[in-house]
N, CA and C atoms as an extended XYZ file, in Angstrom:
624
Properties=species:S:1:pos:R:3:atomname:S:1:resname:S:1:resid:I:1 pbc="F F F"
N       219.941       54.926       37.228 N   MET     1
C       219.927       54.282       36.246 CA  MET     1
C       218.995       53.537       35.857 C   MET     1
N       218.899       53.281       34.529 N   VAL     2
C       217.432       52.558       34.045 CA  VAL     2
C       218.137       51.286       33.743 C   VAL     2
N       217.432       49.898       34.191 N   THR     3
C       217.727       48.833       34.271 CA  THR     3
C       217.256       48.023       33.020 C   THR     3
N       218.079       47.334       32.462 N   PRO     4
C       217.242       46.480       30.847 CA  PRO     4
C       215.888       45.988       31.279 C   PRO     4
N       215.420       45.539       32.037 N   PRO     5
C       214.017       45.235       32.399 CA  PRO     5
C       213.233       46.170       32.464 C   PRO     5
N       213.412       47.165       33.179 N   GLN     6
C       212.550       48.647       32.925 CA  GLN     6
C       212.540       49.173       31.426 C   GLN     6
N       213.692       48.929       30.888 N   LEU     7
C       213.474       49.422       29.414 CA  LEU     7
C       212.981       48.472       28.356 C   LEU     7
N       212.848       47.588       29.053 N   ARG     8
C       211.832       46.520       28.202 CA  ARG     8
C       210.415       46.787       28.415 C   ARG     8
N       210.053       47.336       29.470 N   THR     9
C       208.646       47.783       30.025 CA  THR     9
C       208.580       49.101       29.267 C   THR     9
N       209.448       49.967       29.332 N   LEU    10
C       209.462       51.311       28.450 CA  LEU    10
C       209.266       51.100       27.010 C   LEU    10
N       210.056       50.101       26.150 N   THR    11
C       209.727       49.939       24.878 CA  THR    11
C       208.506       49.450       24.359 C   THR    11
N       207.948       48.501       25.192 N   GLU    12
C       206.682       48.009       24.914 CA  GLU    12
C       205.663       48.989       25.100 C   GLU    12
N       205.868       50.094       25.981 N   ALA    13
C       204.901       51.009       26.154 CA  ALA    13
C       204.958       51.999       24.675 C   ALA    13
N       205.946       52.144       24.331 N   LEU    14
C       206.155       53.181       23.211 CA  LEU    14
C       206.043       52.383       21.779 C   LEU    14
N       205.749       51.075       22.013 N   SER    15
C       205.737       50.429       20.448 CA  SER    15
C       204.826       50.646       19.651 C   SER    15
N       203.468       51.202       20.129 N   PRO    16
C       202.297       51.380       19.460 CA  PRO    16
C       202.696       52.741       18.719 C   PRO    16
N       203.338       53.795       18.799 N   ILE    17
C       203.636       55.058       18.343 CA  ILE    17
C       204.855       54.689       17.268 C   ILE    17
N       205.622       53.872       17.264 N   ALA    18
C       206.845       53.401       16.462 CA  ALA    18
C       206.431       53.762       15.004 C   ALA    18
N       205.432       53.136       14.257 N   GLY    19
C       205.482       53.397       13.171 CA  GLY    19
C       204.457       54.632       12.843 C   GLY    19
N       203.701       55.318       13.619 N   PRO    20
C       202.989       56.067       13.232 CA  PRO    20
C       203.956       57.520       13.428 C   PRO    20
N       204.775       57.739       14.508 N   LEU    21
C       205.285       58.560       14.291 CA  LEU    21
C       206.586       59.010       13.312 C   LEU    21
N       207.126       57.484       12.898 N   HIS    22
C       208.083       57.785       11.609 CA  HIS    22
C       207.264       58.361       10.221 C   HIS    22
N       206.431       57.742       10.352 N   ASP    23
C       205.311       57.931        9.211 CA  ASP    23
C       204.933       59.823        9.110 C   ASP    23
N       204.734       60.392       10.445 N   ALA    24
C       203.826       61.669       10.433 CA  ALA    24
C       205.442       62.268       10.070 C   ALA    24
N       206.429       62.141       11.042 N   LEU    25
C       207.247       63.001       10.410 CA  LEU    25
C       208.305       63.069        9.356 C   LEU    25
N       208.122       61.433        8.869 N   GLY    26
C       208.764       61.587        7.435 CA  GLY    26
C       208.145       62.214        6.441 C   GLY    26
N       206.655       61.983        6.402 N   LYS    27
C       205.821       62.610        5.404 CA  LYS    27
C       205.362       64.113        5.613 C   LYS    27
N       205.296       64.522        6.720 N   GLY    28
C       205.370       65.830        7.120 CA  GLY    28
C       206.707       66.786        6.564 C   GLY    28
N       207.845       66.064        6.770 N   LEU    29
C       208.862       66.780        5.905 CA  LEU    29
C       209.400       66.872        4.734 C   LEU    29
N       208.335       65.605        4.147 N   GLU    30
C       208.189       65.408        2.541 CA  GLU    30
C       207.311       66.699        1.734 C   GLU    30
N       206.543       66.887        2.820 N   SER    31
C       205.424       67.904        2.412 CA  SER    31
C       206.035       69.321        2.604 C   SER    31
N       206.864       69.337        3.766 N   ALA    32
C       207.393       70.683        3.871 CA  ALA    32
C       208.443       71.205        2.750 C   ALA    32
N       209.459       69.965        2.284 N   GLN    33
C       210.362       70.074        1.293 CA  GLN    33
C       209.837       70.437        0.066 C   GLN    33
N       208.545       69.856       -0.376 N   THR    34
C       208.066       70.236       -1.465 CA  THR    34
C       207.349       71.533       -1.427 C   THR    34
N       206.907       72.347       -0.476 N   HIS    35
C       206.419       73.256       -0.252 CA  HIS    35
C       207.741       74.516       -0.460 C   HIS    35
N       208.690       74.260       -0.049 N   MET    36
C       209.798       75.164        0.141 CA  MET    36
C       210.515       74.805       -1.521 C   MET    36
N       210.421       74.065       -1.977 N   LEU    37
C       210.917       73.838       -3.199 CA  LEU    37
C       210.116       74.710       -4.227 C   LEU    37
N       208.758       74.325       -4.151 N   GLU    38
C       208.162       75.046       -5.106 CA  GLU    38
C       207.810       76.742       -5.134 C   GLU    38
N       208.324       77.034       -3.794 N   ASN    39
C       208.622       78.461       -3.582 CA  ASN    39
C       209.530       78.968       -3.624 C   ASN    39
N       210.287       78.528       -4.272 N   GLY    40
C       212.100       78.682       -4.565 CA  GLY    40
C       212.593       79.106       -2.954 C   GLY    40
N       212.139       78.667       -2.034 N   LEU    41
C       212.656       79.171       -0.670 CA  LEU    41
C       213.879       78.013       -0.512 C   LEU    41
N       214.773       78.160       -0.995 N   ILE    42
C       215.879       77.053       -0.704 CA  ILE    42
C       217.083       77.545       -0.180 C   ILE    42
N       217.388       78.761        0.314 N   ALA    43
C       218.419       79.487        1.037 CA  ALA    43
C       218.741       78.565        2.323 C   ALA    43
N       219.795       78.480        2.667 N   ALA    44
C       220.128       77.601        4.200 CA  ALA    44
C       219.481       78.226        5.221 C   ALA    44
N       219.400       79.768        5.382 N   GLU    45
C       218.915       80.012        6.372 CA  GLU    45
C       217.268       79.767        6.772 C   GLU    45
N       216.855       79.368        5.412 N   LEU    46
C       215.364       79.330        5.748 CA  LEU    46
C       215.288       77.712        5.982 C   LEU    46
N       216.189       76.861        6.207 N   GLN    47
C       215.948       75.701        6.671 CA  GLN    47
C       214.783       75.452        7.896 C   GLN    47
N       215.404       76.168        9.296 N   PRO    48
C       214.530       76.222       10.284 CA  PRO    48
C       212.969       76.498       10.026 C   PRO    48
N       212.756       77.387        8.866 N   VAL    49
C       211.135       77.472        8.495 CA  VAL    49
C       210.734       76.036        8.189 C   VAL    49
N       211.595       75.284        7.533 N   MET    50
C       211.202       74.225        7.024 CA  MET    50
C       210.916       73.100        8.033 C   MET    50
N       211.646       73.020        8.937 N   HIS    51
C       211.562       72.334        9.834 CA  HIS    51
C       210.086       72.291       10.645 C   HIS    51
N       210.054       73.657       10.882 N   HIS    52
C       208.460       74.325       11.888 CA  HIS    52
C       207.581       73.784       11.207 C   HIS    52
N       207.728       73.874        9.425 N   LEU    53
C       206.668       73.435        8.617 CA  LEU    53
C       206.331       71.797        8.525 C   LEU    53
N       207.423       71.131        8.737 N   ALA    54
C       207.461       69.874        8.828 CA  ALA    54
C       206.399       69.352        9.832 C   ALA    54
N       207.018       70.047       11.174 N   ARG    55
C       206.551       69.822       12.403 CA  ARG    55
C       204.719       69.945       12.426 C   ARG    55
N       204.565       71.046       11.817 N   GLY    56
C       202.777       71.220       11.673 CA  GLY    56
C       202.214       70.248       11.048 C   GLY    56
N       202.742       69.709        9.805 N   HIS    57
C       202.170       68.527        9.053 CA  HIS    57
C       202.217       67.534        9.838 C   HIS    57
N       203.215       67.173       10.681 N   ALA    58
C       203.231       66.007       11.555 CA  ALA    58
C       202.279       65.887       12.423 C   ALA    58
N       201.901       67.134       12.979 N   LEU    59
C       201.237       67.190       14.521 CA  LEU    59
C       199.905       66.847       13.685 C   LEU    59
N       199.508       67.258       12.283 N   HIS    60
C       198.250       67.254       11.776 CA  HIS    60
C       197.895       65.436       11.638 C   HIS    60
N       198.849       65.045       11.178 N   ARG    61
C       198.951       63.531       10.605 CA  ARG    61
C       198.767       62.562       11.827 C   ARG    61
N       199.495       63.276       12.849 N   LEU    62
C       199.380       62.424       14.180 CA  LEU    62
C       197.785       62.501       14.689 C   LEU    62
N       197.552       63.781       14.534 N   ARG    63
C       196.019       63.921       14.903 CA  ARG    63
C       194.912       62.794       14.358 C   ARG    63
N       195.140       62.720       12.805 N   GLU    64
C       194.544       61.725       12.047 CA  GLU    64
C       194.600       60.304       12.499 C   GLU    64
N       195.813       59.791       12.908 N   ALA    65
C       196.284       58.804       13.394 CA  ALA    65
C       195.411       58.285       14.436 C   ALA    65
N       195.402       59.586       15.511 N   GLN    66
C       194.883       59.209       16.936 CA  GLN    66
C       193.121       59.020       16.357 C   GLN    66
N       192.395       59.725       15.399 N   SER    67
C       191.136       59.786       15.289 CA  SER    67
C       190.518       58.514       14.676 C   SER    67
N       191.532       57.933       14.000 N   ARG    68
C       191.554       56.100       13.467 CA  ARG    68
C       191.728       55.277       14.487 C   ARG    68
N       192.453       55.698       15.803 N   GLY    69
C       192.705       54.450       16.748 CA  GLY    69
C       193.974       54.091       16.326 C   GLY    69
N       195.227       54.535       15.828 N   ASP    70
C       196.199       53.975       15.393 CA  ASP    70
C       197.331       54.368       16.253 C   ASP    70
N       197.003       54.856       17.173 N   LEU    71
C       198.095       55.222       18.273 CA  LEU    71
C       197.932       54.459       19.821 C   LEU    71
N       197.130       53.609       19.712 N   GLY    72
C       197.016       52.630       20.800 CA  GLY    72
C       196.487       53.599       21.905 C   GLY    72
N       196.932       53.583       23.133 N   GLY    73
C       196.559       54.241       24.136 CA  GLY    73
C       197.320       55.707       24.246 C   GLY    73
N       198.063       56.097       23.289 N   TRP    74
C       198.650       57.164       23.352 CA  TRP    74
C       197.651       58.472       22.669 C   TRP    74
N       198.143       59.791       23.207 N   ARG    75
C       196.988       60.448       22.464 CA  ARG    75
C       197.898       61.803       22.437 C   ARG    75
N       197.669       62.637       21.237 N   VAL    76
C       198.559       63.986       21.190 CA  VAL    76
C       198.182       65.021       22.004 C   VAL    76
N       198.686       65.680       22.308 N   ALA    77
C       198.602       66.667       24.033 CA  ALA    77
C       198.384       67.941       22.927 C   ALA    77
N       197.368       68.694       23.191 N   ALA    78
C       196.923       69.918       22.752 CA  ALA    78
C       198.176       70.962       22.491 C   ALA    78
N       198.460       71.364       21.150 N   PRO    79
C       199.645       72.105       20.702 CA  PRO    79
C       199.695       73.532       21.852 C   PRO    79
N       200.589       73.485       22.156 N   ALA    80
C       201.131       74.549       22.733 CA  ALA    80
C       202.029       75.884       22.349 C   ALA    80
N       202.042       77.086       22.018 N   GLY    81
C       203.244       77.916       21.320 CA  GLY    81
C       203.063       77.651       20.020 C   GLY    81
N       204.443       77.436       19.677 N   ASN    82
C       204.549       77.216       17.986 CA  ASN    82
C       204.314       75.916       17.428 C   ASN    82
N       202.908       75.057       17.617 N   ALA    83
C       202.811       73.606       17.298 CA  ALA    83
C       203.844       72.548       17.963 C   ALA    83
N       203.602       72.664       18.908 N   ARG    84
C       204.461       71.294       19.556 CA  ARG    84
C       203.835       70.555       19.192 C   ARG    84
N       204.860       69.112       19.293 N   VAL    85
C       204.467       67.825       19.141 CA  VAL    85
C       204.765       67.253       20.502 C   VAL    85
N       203.585       66.544       21.421 N   LEU    86
C       203.636       65.897       22.725 CA  LEU    86
C       202.808       64.886       22.445 C   LEU    86
N       203.317       63.848       22.706 N   LEU    87
C       202.663       62.348       22.906 CA  LEU    87
C       202.630       61.975       24.329 C   LEU    87
N       201.152       61.376       24.712 N   THR    88
C       201.489       61.131       26.234 CA  THR    88
C       200.546       59.720       26.346 C   THR    88
N       200.590       59.100       27.245 N   SER    89
C       200.200       57.857       27.360 CA  SER    89
C       200.112       57.624       29.025 C   SER    89
N       199.363       57.733       29.859 N   GLY    90
C       199.297       57.621       31.312 CA  GLY    90
C       200.501       58.741       31.658 C   GLY    90
N       201.302       58.115       32.861 N   GLY    91
C       202.003       58.919       32.970 CA  GLY    91
C       203.708       59.230       32.231 C   GLY    91
N       203.370       58.542       30.928 N   LEU    92
C       204.458       58.754       29.887 CA  LEU    92
C       204.457       60.073       29.237 C   LEU    92
N       205.574       60.823       28.804 N   SER    93
C       205.379       61.952       27.642 CA  SER    93
C       206.543       61.591       26.803 C   SER    93
N       206.086       61.772       25.532 N   LEU    94
C       207.426       61.989       24.158 CA  LEU    94
C       207.367       63.158       23.719 C   LEU    94
N       208.388       64.082       23.919 N   ARG    95
C       208.084       65.269       23.262 CA  ARG    95
C       209.083       65.175       21.997 C   ARG    95
N       208.652       65.794       20.908 N   VAL    96
C       209.437       65.607       19.800 CA  VAL    96
C       210.368       67.262       19.791 C   VAL    96
N       211.739       67.092       19.289 N   LEU    97
C       212.393       68.177       19.309 CA  LEU    97
C       213.523       67.861       17.991 C   LEU    97
N       214.164       68.853       17.656 N   ARG    98
C       215.148       68.784       16.646 CA  ARG    98
C       216.231       68.579       17.487 C   ARG    98
N       217.390       67.807       17.290 N   PRO    99
C       218.851       67.810       17.893 CA  PRO    99
C       219.388       69.367       17.640 C   PRO    99
N       220.452       69.188       17.861 N   VAL   100
C       221.320       70.509       17.804 CA  VAL   100
C       222.846       70.046       18.066 C   VAL   100
N       223.698       70.458       17.578 N   GLU   101
C       225.149       70.387       17.479 CA  GLU   101
C       225.336       68.730       17.279 C   GLU   101
N       225.569       68.689       16.265 N   HIS   102
C       225.802       67.107       15.659 CA  HIS   102
C       224.729       65.819       16.521 C   HIS   102
N       223.687       65.968       16.309 N   SER   103
C       222.930       65.206       17.153 CA  SER   103
C       222.808       64.896       18.318 C   SER   103
N       223.165       66.329       19.396 N   SER   104
C       223.040       66.367       20.483 CA  SER   104
C       221.609       67.077       21.188 C   SER   104
N       221.257       66.259       22.359 N   THR   105
C       220.054       66.553       22.982 CA  THR   105
C       220.105       68.135       23.418 C   THR   105
N       218.811       69.095       22.720 N   PRO   106
C       219.032       70.496       23.089 CA  PRO   106
C       218.887       70.799       24.538 C   PRO   106
N       219.836       71.858       25.139 N   PRO   107
C       219.736       72.252       26.658 CA  PRO   107
C       218.336       72.763       26.967 C   PRO   107
N       217.971       72.921       27.865 N   PRO   108
C       216.428       73.359       28.176 CA  PRO   108
C       216.309       74.902       28.433 C   PRO   108
N       217.512       75.505       28.185 N   GLY   109
C       217.513       77.068       28.242 CA  GLY   109
C       216.893       77.434       29.735 C   GLY   109
N       216.281       78.719       29.903 N   HIS   110
C       215.887       79.663       30.962 CA  HIS   110
C       214.178       79.203       30.884 C   HIS   110
N       213.643       78.395       29.848 N   ASN   111
C       212.001       78.150       30.026 CA  ASN   111
C       211.819       77.355       31.249 C   ASN   111
N       210.840       77.619       31.977 N   TYR   112
C       210.539       76.783       33.602 CA  TYR   112
C       210.009       75.661       32.970 C   TYR   112
N       208.709       75.644       32.307 N   ALA   113
C       208.254       74.506       31.646 CA  ALA   113
C       209.490       73.123       31.074 C   ALA   113
N       209.937       73.595       30.265 N   ARG   114
C       211.320       72.610       29.478 CA  ARG   114
C       212.239       72.483       31.012 C   ARG   114
N       212.342       73.112       31.792 N   ARG   115
C       213.675       72.690       32.718 CA  ARG   115
C       212.813       71.551       33.621 C   ARG   115
N       211.686       71.650       34.202 N   ALA   116
C       211.038       70.806       34.530 CA  ALA   116
C       210.669       69.710       33.865 C   ALA   116
N       210.545       69.532       32.881 N   PHE   117
C       210.558       68.257       32.021 CA  PHE   117
C       211.842       67.563       31.964 C   PHE   117
N       212.662       68.252       32.177 N   TYR   118
C       214.316       67.670       31.649 CA  TYR   118
C       214.561       67.208       32.901 C   TYR   118
N       213.770       67.407       34.564 N   ILE   119
C       214.679       67.165       35.467 CA  ILE   119
C       213.826       65.877       35.644 C   ILE   119
N       212.711       65.682       35.176 N   ASN   120
C       211.973       64.392       35.214 CA  ASN   120
C       211.774       63.724       36.532 C   ASN   120
N       211.221       64.671       37.586 N   SER   121
C       211.155       64.186       38.884 CA  SER   121
C       209.894       63.204       38.903 C   SER   121
N       209.123       63.100       37.816 N   GLN   122
C       207.824       62.448       37.934 CA  GLN   122
C       208.449       61.198       37.720 C   GLN   122
N       209.515       60.704       37.066 N   ALA   123
C       209.725       59.392       37.002 CA  ALA   123
C       210.115       58.637       38.345 C   ALA   123
N       210.884       59.546       39.157 N   GLN   124
C       211.434       59.254       40.472 CA  GLN   124
C       210.338       58.692       41.511 C   GLN   124
N       208.850       59.527       40.872 N   LEU   125
C       207.799       58.998       41.699 CA  LEU   125
C       207.350       57.792       41.464 C   LEU   125
N       207.145       57.860       40.072 N   LEU   126
C       206.097       56.727       39.341 CA  LEU   126
C       206.623       55.736       38.473 C   LEU   126
N       208.266       55.977       38.543 N   GLY   127
C       209.216       54.966       37.814 CA  GLY   127
C       209.242       55.051       36.484 C   GLY   127
N       209.753       54.020       35.541 N   VAL   128
C       210.007       54.259       34.518 CA  VAL   128
C       208.663       54.660       33.433 C   VAL   128
N       207.488       54.093       34.053 N   LEU   129
C       206.457       54.599       33.064 CA  LEU   129
C       205.876       56.020       33.603 C   LEU   129
N       206.361       56.517       34.173 N   GLY   130
C       206.200       57.942       34.629 CA  GLY   130
C       207.236       58.995       33.757 C   GLY   130
N       207.976       58.228       32.746 N   SER   131
C       209.169       59.143       32.414 CA  SER   131
C       208.601       60.162       31.107 C   SER   131
N       209.538       61.058       31.165 N   GLN   132
C       209.281       62.444       30.329 CA  GLN   132
C       210.487       62.522       29.309 C   GLN   132
N       210.232       61.934       28.283 N   LEU   133
C       211.076       61.523       27.207 CA  LEU   133
C       211.085       62.393       25.911 C   LEU   133
N       212.543       62.341       25.300 N   ILE   134
C       212.749       63.114       24.240 CA  ILE   134
C       213.077       62.662       23.129 C   ILE   134
N       212.128       62.626       21.925 N   ALA   135
C       212.039       61.905       20.342 CA  ALA   135
C       213.047       63.188       19.498 C   ALA   135
N       214.455       63.138       19.365 N   LEU   136
C       215.047       63.644       18.487 CA  LEU   136
C       214.902       63.100       16.948 C   LEU   136
N       214.493       64.235       16.073 N   TRP   137
C       214.212       63.805       14.993 CA  TRP   137
C       214.952       64.391       13.922 C   TRP   137
N       215.670       63.990       12.690 N   SER   138
C       216.566       64.522       11.802 CA  SER   138
C       216.079       63.736       10.336 C   SER   138
N       216.733       64.325        9.174 N   GLU   139
C       216.159       63.749        8.029 CA  GLU   139
C       217.677       62.748        7.953 C   GLU   139
N       217.374       61.691        7.093 N   ARG   140
C       218.352       60.776        6.465 CA  ARG   140
C       219.365       61.202        5.964 C   ARG   140
N       220.439       60.775        5.809 N   GLU   141
C       221.507       61.483        4.537 CA  GLU   141
C       221.219       60.888        3.199 C   GLU   141
N       220.270       60.065        3.052 N   ASP   142
C       219.711       59.581        1.920 CA  ASP   142
C       218.400       60.208        1.610 C   ASP   142
N       218.044       61.081        2.563 N   GLY   143
C       216.868       61.794        1.946 CA  GLY   143
C       215.458       60.967        2.351 C   GLY   143
N       215.617       59.685        2.616 N   LEU   144
C       214.192       59.020        2.447 CA  LEU   144
C       214.006       58.899        4.041 C   LEU   144
N       212.763       59.614        4.343 N   GLY   145
C       212.534       59.229        5.291 CA  GLY   145
C       213.319       60.295        7.069 C   GLY   145
N       212.934       59.847        7.826 N   VAL   146
C       213.877       60.245        9.344 CA  VAL   146
C       214.259       59.502       10.163 C   VAL   146
N       215.380       59.666       10.798 N   ASP   147
C       215.815       59.066       12.017 CA  ASP   147
C       215.308       59.823       13.477 C   ASP   147
N       215.065       58.850       14.061 N   ILE   148
C       214.870       59.324       15.487 CA  ILE   148
C       215.340       58.495       16.704 C   ILE   148
N       215.802       59.593       17.538 N   ARG   149
C       216.418       58.855       18.885 CA  ARG   149
C       215.560       59.598       19.748 C   ARG   149
N       215.710       58.232       20.837 N   VAL   150
C       214.976       58.654       22.418 CA  VAL   150
C       215.684       58.922       23.321 C   VAL   150
N       216.031       59.677       24.002 N   VAL   151
C       216.592       60.040       25.058 CA  VAL   151
C       215.617       60.300       26.449 C   VAL   151
N       216.161       60.406       27.713 N   ARG   152
C       215.734       60.574       29.021 CA  ARG   152
C       216.483       61.408       29.603 C   ARG   152
N       216.142       62.804       29.529 N   PRO   153
C       216.681       63.897       30.322 CA  PRO   153
C       217.013       63.542       31.665 C   PRO   153
N       217.729       63.833       32.680 N   VAL   154
C       217.744       63.643       34.132 CA  VAL   154
C       218.076       64.794       34.697 C   VAL   154
N       218.237       65.720       34.328 N   GLY   155
C       218.589       67.229       34.975 CA  GLY   155
C       219.003       68.235       33.701 C   GLY   155
N       219.154       69.333       33.952 N   THR   156
C       219.269       70.709       33.233 CA  THR   156
C       220.886       70.628       32.655 C   THR   156
N       221.184       71.392       31.692 N   TRP   157
C       222.392       71.772       31.370 CA  TRP   157
C       222.441       73.145       30.444 C   TRP   157
N       223.949       73.682       30.351 N   ARG   158
C       223.871       74.819       29.723 CA  ARG   158
C       224.435       74.316       28.176 C   ARG   158
N       223.893       75.344       27.138 N   ALA   159
C       224.555       75.352       25.951 CA  ALA   159
C       226.073       75.057       25.839 C   ALA   159
N       226.567       73.773       25.677 N   GLY   160
C       227.737       73.473       25.179 CA  GLY   160
C       228.644       72.458       26.185 C   GLY   160
N       227.737       72.277       27.444 N   SER   161
C       228.189       71.534       28.490 CA  SER   161
C       227.618       70.112       27.833 C   SER   161
N       228.393       69.060       28.522 N   SER   162
C       227.459       67.684       28.733 CA  SER   162
C       226.192       67.398       28.787 C   SER   162
N       225.583       66.859       27.846 N   GLU   163
C       224.023       66.736       28.220 CA  GLU   163
C       223.489       65.618       29.418 C   GLU   163
N       222.787       65.488       30.065 N   ARG   164
C       222.088       65.001       31.211 CA  ARG   164
C       221.369       64.056       30.973 C   ARG   164
N       221.806       62.593       30.697 N   ILE   165
C       220.609       61.769       30.166 CA  ILE   165
C       221.313       60.528       30.523 C   ILE   165
N       220.289       59.543       30.755 N   ASP   166
C       220.382       58.218       31.490 CA  ASP   166
C       219.827       57.277       30.158 C   ASP   166
N       219.194       57.648       29.266 N   LEU   167
C       219.009       56.673       28.133 CA  LEU   167
C       218.940       57.313       26.630 C   LEU   167
N       219.426       56.109       25.878 N   ASP   168
C       219.748       57.128       24.448 CA  ASP   168
C       219.752       55.632       23.472 C   ASP   168
N       218.502       55.917       23.007 N   PHE   169
C       218.500       54.861       21.913 CA  PHE   169
C       217.647       54.904       20.601 C   PHE   169
N       218.301       54.647       19.297 N   VAL   170
C       217.463       54.677       17.920 CA  VAL   170
C       216.231       54.196       18.085 C   VAL   170
N       215.154       55.004       17.510 N   PHE   171
C       213.632       54.226       17.790 CA  PHE   171
C       213.357       53.843       16.360 C   PHE   171
N       212.972       52.413       16.394 N   PRO   172
C       212.769       52.085       15.081 CA  PRO   172
C       211.689       52.305       14.350 C   PRO   172
N       211.410       52.274       13.170 N   ASN   173
C       210.302       52.621       12.359 CA  ASN   173
C       209.071       51.595       12.327 C   ASN   173
N       208.950       50.659       13.302 N   SER   174
C       207.986       49.812       13.308 CA  SER   174
C       207.879       48.971       14.842 C   SER   174
N       206.707       48.553       15.207 N   ARG   175
C       206.633       47.656       16.564 CA  ARG   175
C       207.566       46.911       16.664 C   ARG   175
N       207.708       45.781       15.272 N   GLU   176
C       208.844       44.897       15.667 CA  GLU   176
C       209.760       45.179       15.781 C   GLU   176
N       210.449       46.318       15.102 N   GLY   177
C       211.417       46.588       15.376 CA  GLY   177
C       212.195       46.888       16.654 C   GLY   177
N       211.069       47.698       17.337 N   LEU   178
C       211.323       48.145       18.830 CA  LEU   178
C       211.204       46.867       19.891 C   LEU   178
N       210.423       45.935       19.536 N   GLU   179
C       210.455       45.210       20.372 CA  GLU   179
C       211.638       44.246       20.217 C   GLU   179
N       212.253       44.117       18.789 N   SER   180
C       213.655       43.291       18.697 CA  SER   180
C       214.515       44.114       19.655 C   SER   180
N       214.605       44.926       20.085 N   LEU   181
C       215.607       45.787       20.741 CA  LEU   181
C       216.355       44.772       21.914 C   LEU   181
N       217.620       44.764       22.295 N   THR   182
C       218.020       44.153       23.265 CA  THR   182
C       218.990       45.422       23.546 C   THR   182
N       219.250       45.538       25.284 N   PHE   183
C       219.952       46.679       25.658 CA  PHE   183
C       221.138       46.067       26.639 C   PHE   183
N       222.283       47.033       26.672 N   THR   184
C       223.420       46.705       27.407 CA  THR   184
C       223.397       48.239       28.146 C   THR   184
N       224.370       48.073       29.528 N   PRO   185
C       224.705       49.220       30.228 CA  PRO   185
C       226.266       49.435       29.340 C   PRO   185
N       226.288       50.608       29.619 N   SER   186
C       227.232       51.089       28.747 CA  SER   186
C       228.510       51.688       29.837 C   SER   186
N       229.917       51.963       29.850 N   ASP   187
C       230.374       52.348       30.705 CA  ASP   187
C       230.121       53.815       31.227 C   ASP   187
N       229.358       54.387       30.778 N   ASP   188
C       228.924       55.536       30.925 CA  ASP   188
C       227.686       55.643       31.917 C   ASP   188
N       226.997       54.665       32.161 N   ASP   189
C       225.964       54.506       32.939 CA  ASP   189
C       224.453       55.073       32.238 C   ASP   189
N       224.767       55.085       30.685 N   ILE   190
C       223.691       54.999       29.760 CA  ILE   190
C       223.360       53.824       28.657 C   ILE   190
N       222.350       53.453       29.203 N   ILE   191
C       221.480       52.014       28.465 CA  ILE   191
C       221.554       52.504       26.793 C   ILE   191
N       222.311       51.449       26.280 N   LEU   192
C       222.635       51.504       24.601 CA  LEU   192
C       221.761       50.302       24.271 C   LEU   192
N       221.048       50.537       23.274 N   PRO   193
C       220.385       49.331       22.382 CA  PRO   193
C       221.234       48.857       21.563 C   PRO   193
N       221.341       47.348       21.300 N   ILE   194
C       221.703       46.797       20.346 CA  ILE   194
C       220.579       46.024       19.316 C   ILE   194
N       220.310       46.765       18.077 N   PRO   195
C       219.446       46.455       17.434 CA  PRO   195
C       219.442       44.788       16.963 C   PRO   195
N       218.462       43.895       16.820 N   GLY   196
C       218.425       42.562       16.391 CA  GLY   196
C       218.745       41.858       17.622 C   GLY   196
N       219.303       42.078       18.840 N   LEU   197
C       219.565       41.511       19.651 CA  LEU   197
C       218.812       42.577       20.810 C   LEU   197
N       221.139       75.800       27.832 N   ASP   198
C       220.603       77.229       27.745 CA  ASP   198
C       219.709       77.418       26.418 C   ASP   198
N       219.310       78.138       25.700 N   ASP   199
C       218.242       78.588       24.678 CA  ASP   199
C       219.065       78.535       23.380 C   ASP   199
N       220.019       77.814       22.978 N   ALA   200
C       221.050       77.892       21.662 CA  ALA   200
C       219.967       76.936       20.710 C   ALA   200
N       218.975       76.438       21.153 N   ASP   201
C       218.015       75.878       20.078 CA  ASP   201
C       216.949       76.352       19.610 C   ASP   201
N       216.866       77.471       19.963 N   ASP   202
C       215.695       78.250       20.034 CA  ASP   202
C       214.959       78.085       18.490 C   ASP   202
N       216.013       78.494       17.532 N   ASP   203
C       215.327       78.567       16.039 CA  ASP   203
C       214.791       77.062       15.580 C   ASP   203
N       215.307       75.882       16.603 N   LEU   204
C       214.862       74.739       16.141 CA  LEU   204
C       213.692       74.157       16.969 C   LEU   204
N       213.454       74.569       18.005 N   ASN   205
C       212.698       73.869       19.014 CA  ASN   205
C       211.888       75.052       19.952 C   ASN   205
N       211.513       75.990       18.972 N   SER   206
C       210.676       77.325       19.841 CA  SER   206
C       209.297       76.888       20.211 C   SER   206
N       208.874       75.698       20.196 N   SER   207
C       207.618       75.065       20.157 CA  SER   207
C       206.982       74.738       21.578 C   SER   207
N       208.157       74.933       22.268 N   TRP   208
C       208.008       74.511       23.893 CA  TRP   208
C       206.470       74.797       24.598 C   TRP   208
């Protein structure tokens, strides 16, 4: 179980990318939506295409932010597969994915690299700053920007089973918002923030 002091260390480490990640994903989604509308690609089954395009735009914007020095000590990892978005800082990793099944964390499926990421054995050796985290992004209902949740997996699970995570919090869109979070343990041993104080997801996250 992650303790509140450890989470404070973690949120401080994440604070440089709070604004840039929201900006990259929000503007990336806006660019993708514009492309889809201008080309008449409005069928529901084409939504995954829009999300892949948004991720590509976001990756480009994050690279530009890194070149300007706007990510602090964070770096954009070289893309692998279908334009993955992975940010690293020291022993920390933050992998950007789409949620599945009403905001749930996608299961790792059978991909060996993804399963190793979910097991998070590095955190057991290096502590909280060795965590491998997942940023789950989705469109806001009002259409203005995106919402991001950060979770830390601690094992693997099958599609339809309960996710195995020990950390789950809404990722604010600014350094100040992240630093103002306070945390309290839940009854399920997942740390929850208080603001102010299998392959089921292949179509969404095929870029591992």
